[in-house]
CSV table of C-alpha atoms in Angstrom, one decimal:
chain,number,residue,atom,x,y,z
O,1,SER,CA,-49.9,-29.6,-3.1
O,2,GLN,CA,-48.3,-27.2,-1.2
O,3,GLN,CA,-45.4,-25.3,-3.1
O,4,GLY,CA,-43.3,-24.2,0.1
O,5,GLU,CA,-42.2,-25.9,2.8
O,6,GLU,CA,-41.1,-24.6,5.9
O,7,ASP,CA,-38.3,-25.7,8.4
O,8,PRO,CA,-38.5,-26.6,11.3
O,9,GLN,CA,-42.1,-27.9,11.7
O,10,ALA,CA,-41.8,-26.6,15.6
O,11,LEU,CA,-39.7,-24.4,17.3
O,12,SER,CA,-39.4,-23.4,20.9
O,13,ILE,CA,-37.2,-20.6,22.3
O,14,GLN,CA,-36.7,-18.4,25.3
O,15,GLU,CA,-37.6,-14.7,25.2
O,16,GLY,CA,-35.1,-12.5,24.0
O,17,GLU,CA,-33.5,-15.1,21.6
O,18,ASN,CA,-33.7,-15.0,18.0
O,19,ALA,CA,-36.0,-17.4,15.9
O,20,THR,CA,-35.1,-18.5,12.4
O,21,MET,CA,-37.4,-20.5,10.0
O,22,ASN,CA,-36.8,-21.6,6.7
O,23,CYS,CA,-38.8,-22.1,3.6
O,24,SER,CA,-38.1,-24.2,0.4
O,25,TYR,CA,-40.1,-23.9,-2.8
O,26,LYS,CA,-40.0,-25.7,-6.0
O,27,THR,CA,-40.7,-23.3,-9.1
O,28,SER,CA,-39.8,-19.8,-10.1
O,29,ILE,CA,-41.6,-16.9,-8.4
O,30,ASN,CA,-42.5,-13.4,-8.6
O,31,ASN,CA,-42.7,-13.0,-4.9
O,32,LEU,CA,-42.5,-14.7,-1.5
O,33,GLN,CA,-44.6,-13.8,1.3
O,34,TRP,CA,-44.3,-14.7,5.1
O,35,TYR,CA,-47.7,-14.7,7.3
O,36,ARG,CA,-48.3,-15.3,10.9
O,37,GLN,CA,-51.3,-17.0,12.4
O,38,ASN,CA,-52.2,-17.1,16.0
O,39,SER,CA,-54.2,-20.4,17.2
O,40,GLY,CA,-57.6,-20.5,15.9
O,41,ARG,CA,-57.5,-17.1,14.1
O,42,GLY,CA,-56.9,-15.9,10.5
O,43,LEU,CA,-53.6,-15.2,8.9
O,44,VAL,CA,-52.0,-11.9,9.0
O,45,HIS,CA,-49.5,-10.8,6.4
O,46,LEU,CA,-46.0,-10.0,8.0
O,47,ILE,CA,-43.8,-9.2,4.7
O,48,LEU,CA,-43.3,-9.4,0.9
O,49,ILE,CA,-40.0,-9.9,-0.8
O,50,ARG,CA,-40.1,-9.6,-4.6
O,51,SER,CA,-37.8,-12.1,-6.9
O,52,ASN,CA,-35.3,-9.1,-7.4
O,53,GLU,CA,-35.0,-8.7,-3.7
O,54,ARG,CA,-32.3,-10.5,-1.5
O,55,GLU,CA,-33.1,-9.0,2.1
O,56,LYS,CA,-35.8,-7.0,3.4
O,57,HIS,CA,-36.5,-5.8,7.1
O,58,SER,CA,-39.5,-4.8,8.9
O,59,GLY,CA,-39.1,-3.9,12.7
O,60,ARG,CA,-38.0,-7.0,14.2
O,61,LEU,CA,-38.2,-9.2,11.3
O,62,ARG,CA,-35.7,-9.9,8.7
O,63,VAL,CA,-36.4,-11.8,5.6
O,64,THR,CA,-33.9,-13.1,3.1
O,65,LEU,CA,-34.3,-14.7,-0.6
O,66,ASP,CA,-32.1,-17.0,-2.6
O,67,THR,CA,-33.6,-17.6,-5.8
O,68,SER,CA,-30.9,-19.9,-7.0
O,69,LYS,CA,-31.6,-22.1,-4.1
O,70,LYS,CA,-35.1,-21.5,-4.1
O,71,SER,CA,-35.1,-20.7,-0.3
O,72,SER,CA,-36.1,-17.9,2.0
O,73,SER,CA,-35.6,-17.3,5.8
O,74,LEU,CA,-37.6,-15.3,8.2
O,75,LEU,CA,-35.5,-14.2,11.2
O,76,ILE,CA,-37.4,-12.7,14.3
O,77,THR,CA,-35.1,-10.8,16.8
O,78,ALA,CA,-35.4,-10.4,20.4
O,79,SER,CA,-38.5,-12.6,20.4
O,80,ARG,CA,-41.2,-12.1,22.8
O,81,ALA,CA,-43.9,-14.4,24.4
O,82,ALA,CA,-46.3,-12.5,22.0
O,83,ASP,CA,-44.4,-14.0,19.0
O,84,THR,CA,-45.7,-17.3,19.8
O,85,ALA,CA,-47.8,-18.2,16.7
O,86,SER,CA,-47.7,-20.5,13.5
O,87,TYR,CA,-45.4,-18.6,10.6
O,88,PHE,CA,-46.1,-19.6,7.0
O,89,CYS,CA,-44.5,-18.7,3.7
O,90,ALA,CA,-46.6,-18.4,0.6
O,91,THR,CA,-45.6,-18.3,-3.3
O,92,VAL,CA,-47.5,-18.0,-6.4
O,93,GLY,CA,-49.2,-21.2,-7.6
O,94,THR,CA,-49.8,-22.5,-11.2
O,95,TYR,CA,-53.1,-23.8,-12.1
O,96,PRO,CA,-54.4,-25.0,-15.2
O,97,SER,CA,-56.0,-21.7,-15.9
O,98,GLY,CA,-53.2,-20.1,-15.7
O,99,ASN,CA,-54.3,-18.0,-12.4
O,100,THR,CA,-52.1,-18.0,-9.8
O,101,PRO,CA,-53.2,-17.5,-6.1
O,102,LEU,CA,-51.1,-18.0,-3.2
O,103,VAL,CA,-50.0,-21.5,-2.0
O,104,PHE,CA,-49.0,-21.9,1.5
O,105,GLY,CA,-46.7,-24.4,3.2
O,106,LYS,CA,-47.4,-26.2,6.3
O,107,GLY,CA,-45.8,-23.8,8.6
O,108,THR,CA,-43.5,-23.5,11.5
O,109,ARG,CA,-45.1,-23.4,15.0
O,110,LEU,CA,-42.8,-21.1,17.2
O,111,SER,CA,-43.2,-21.2,21.0
O,112,VAL,CA,-41.5,-18.3,22.6
O,113,ILE,CA,-41.1,-19.2,26.7
O,114,ALA,CA,-41.0,-16.3,28.8
J,1,ASP,CA,-64.3,-2.5,11.6
J,2,THR,CA,-63.4,-2.5,7.5
J,3,GLY,CA,-61.8,-6.0,7.7
J,4,VAL,CA,-62.7,-9.2,6.0
J,5,SER,CA,-65.7,-10.5,7.9
J,6,GLN,CA,-66.8,-14.4,8.0
J,7,ASN,CA,-70.0,-15.8,9.4
J,8,PRO,CA,-70.6,-17.9,11.2
J,9,ARG,CA,-67.5,-18.2,13.2
J,10,HIS,CA,-68.4,-21.8,14.2
J,11,LYS,CA,-70.7,-24.2,12.7
J,12,ILE,CA,-71.5,-28.0,14.0
J,13,THR,CA,-73.4,-29.8,11.9
J,14,LYS,CA,-74.4,-33.6,11.3
J,15,ARG,CA,-73.2,-35.6,8.5
J,16,GLY,CA,-75.2,-35.3,5.4
J,17,GLN,CA,-76.5,-31.8,6.1
J,18,ASN,CA,-75.4,-28.8,4.0
J,19,VAL,CA,-73.8,-25.8,5.4
J,20,THR,CA,-73.1,-22.3,3.9
J,21,PHE,CA,-70.2,-19.9,4.8
J,22,ARG,CA,-70.2,-16.0,3.9
J,23,CYS,CA,-67.5,-13.9,3.4
J,24,ASP,CA,-67.6,-10.0,3.3
J,25,PRO,CA,-64.3,-8.8,1.9
J,26,ILE,CA,-62.8,-5.5,2.3
J,27,SER,CA,-64.9,-3.1,0.2
J,28,GLU,CA,-62.5,-1.7,-2.2
J,29,HIS,CA,-61.0,-5.4,-2.6
J,30,ASN,CA,-62.3,-6.8,-6.0
J,31,ARG,CA,-60.5,-10.2,-5.5
J,32,LEU,CA,-61.7,-12.8,-3.1
J,33,TYR,CA,-60.4,-16.1,-2.1
J,34,TRP,CA,-61.5,-19.4,-0.1
J,35,TYR,CA,-58.9,-21.6,1.6
J,36,ARG,CA,-59.4,-24.7,3.7
J,37,GLN,CA,-57.0,-25.3,6.7
J,38,THR,CA,-57.1,-28.7,8.5
J,39,LEU,CA,-55.2,-29.1,12.0
J,40,GLY,CA,-51.6,-28.6,11.7
J,41,GLN,CA,-51.7,-27.8,8.0
J,42,GLY,CA,-51.1,-24.7,6.2
J,43,PRO,CA,-54.2,-23.2,4.1
J,44,GLU,CA,-55.1,-25.3,1.1
J,45,PHE,CA,-56.2,-23.1,-1.7
J,46,LEU,CA,-59.9,-24.1,-3.1
J,47,THR,CA,-61.1,-21.1,-5.4
J,48,TYR,CA,-61.0,-17.4,-6.1
J,49,PHE,CA,-63.0,-14.5,-7.7
J,50,GLN,CA,-62.1,-11.5,-9.6
J,51,ASN,CA,-65.5,-9.4,-9.1
J,52,GLU,CA,-68.2,-11.7,-9.8
J,53,ALA,CA,-66.1,-14.1,-12.0
J,54,GLN,CA,-64.9,-17.4,-10.5
J,55,LEU,CA,-61.7,-17.6,-12.1
J,56,GLU,CA,-60.3,-20.8,-10.7
J,57,LYS,CA,-62.3,-23.6,-9.3
J,58,SER,CA,-60.0,-26.5,-10.1
J,59,ARG,CA,-59.4,-27.0,-6.5
J,60,LEU,CA,-62.6,-27.1,-5.1
J,61,LEU,CA,-62.4,-30.6,-3.2
J,62,SER,CA,-65.4,-32.1,-4.9
J,63,ASP,CA,-68.8,-31.4,-6.6
J,64,ARG,CA,-70.3,-31.1,-3.2
J,65,PHE,CA,-68.5,-27.8,-2.6
J,66,SER,CA,-69.6,-24.7,-4.6
J,67,ALA,CA,-68.7,-21.1,-4.1
J,68,GLU,CA,-70.6,-17.9,-5.6
J,69,ARG,CA,-70.2,-14.2,-5.8
J,70,PRO,CA,-73.2,-13.1,-7.2
J,71,LYS,CA,-72.8,-9.2,-7.2
J,72,GLY,CA,-69.0,-9.1,-6.8
J,73,SER,CA,-69.3,-8.0,-3.2
J,74,PHE,CA,-69.9,-10.8,-0.7
J,75,SER,CA,-69.2,-14.6,-1.2
J,76,THR,CA,-70.7,-17.9,-0.1
J,77,LEU,CA,-69.2,-21.3,0.1
J,78,GLU,CA,-71.6,-24.2,0.4
J,79,ILE,CA,-70.8,-27.6,1.3
J,80,GLN,CA,-73.5,-30.4,0.6
J,81,ARG,CA,-74.0,-33.6,1.9
J,82,THR,CA,-71.2,-32.9,4.5
J,83,GLU,CA,-68.8,-35.3,5.6
J,84,GLN,CA,-66.7,-36.0,8.6
J,85,GLY,CA,-63.7,-35.2,6.5
J,86,ASP,CA,-65.1,-31.6,5.7
J,87,SER,CA,-64.5,-30.6,9.4
J,88,ALA,CA,-61.9,-27.8,9.1
J,89,MET,CA,-61.3,-24.0,9.1
J,90,TYR,CA,-62.6,-22.4,6.1
J,91,LEU,CA,-60.8,-19.0,5.6
J,92,CYS,CA,-61.5,-16.3,3.2
J,93,ALA,CA,-59.3,-13.6,2.1
J,94,SER,CA,-59.6,-10.6,-0.3
J,95,SER,CA,-57.1,-8.3,-2.2
J,96,PRO,CA,-57.1,-5.6,-4.5
J,97,LYS,CA,-56.6,-6.2,-8.4
J,98,GLY,CA,-53.0,-5.4,-9.6
J,99,GLN,CA,-51.4,-4.7,-6.3
J,100,THR,CA,-48.1,-6.2,-7.6
J,101,ARG,CA,-47.2,-6.4,-11.1
J,102,GLY,CA,-46.8,-10.0,-12.3
J,103,GLY,CA,-47.9,-11.9,-9.0
J,104,THR,CA,-50.2,-12.1,-6.3
J,105,GLY,CA,-49.7,-9.5,-3.7
J,106,GLU,CA,-50.8,-9.3,-0.1
J,107,LEU,CA,-54.0,-11.1,1.3
J,108,PHE,CA,-56.2,-9.9,3.8
J,109,PHE,CA,-57.8,-12.7,5.8
J,110,GLY,CA,-60.9,-12.9,7.9
J,111,GLU,CA,-61.1,-15.0,11.3
J,112,GLY,CA,-62.2,-18.0,9.8
J,113,SER,CA,-65.3,-20.2,10.0
J,114,ARG,CA,-64.7,-23.4,11.8
J,115,LEU,CA,-66.9,-26.4,10.9
J,116,THR,CA,-67.1,-29.4,12.8
J,117,VAL,CA,-69.2,-32.3,11.1
J,118,LEU,CA,-70.6,-35.2,13.6
C-alpha cells in the first residue's frame, strides 16, 4: 500500500502561474522526497526535506513540511510548459524485516498550457 | 553515460512466457531497488539489495517473481509464467549506502522496462 497521497490528482494551469501540490502521509518519517516523472520515463529526484526542516527551496521549487499534520506541499513558481509531468511524494516505509525503502504516492499530473 | 541502465526498454510477450529484465546501477552505488508502476499509479516497491544481499522481498507480487544480484553489481528481475496483469513498467533505482542518517536518501532511477503481456 502507498504511504503518501498527493492532492490534487490532476492540475492544469497556464504558463507563468504557480502550481501547488500537496502530500499527506500516515506514519512518522525521517525525510520526505519529491520526484518528477515525464510520460513514459523514469523518475527524477527533485528535493528532499528532513523531518526537522520546515521549508526548503531549490530554484523555482519550494517545499514545506508540517510533521504535526503529516503533510507536505510542493510549489512550482512561474511554471513553464516543460514542467508538464507527474509529481510524486515519497516517504520511508516500514516492512516486516524493518528495512525501509521509499514508498510513493499516486502522484499529481500537472499540465502547463503555453 | 553513468546513469542507471535498464534493458530491454520494451518487451512484448505472450501469456505464460518467462521474461527477464536487467538493471545496471550507478557503479559506486551498493543499494539497488526494483519497483513496478502501472498506468496512473505511483511506483510500487518490489524488492531491494544491498550489495548482493536481498534485504527485503516481502513485496514481491507472487512466487513467479524473483530477483538476483549475484555479484553486487547488475541485477535481474525475472517473471515466470507471465499473466496479462503483469503488464506494467518495471523500474530500477540505485543509491549509495548511508546517504542520509536514519533514512533512505535520494534514489536514482533508470528509464524503466515496459512489459506488455498479450
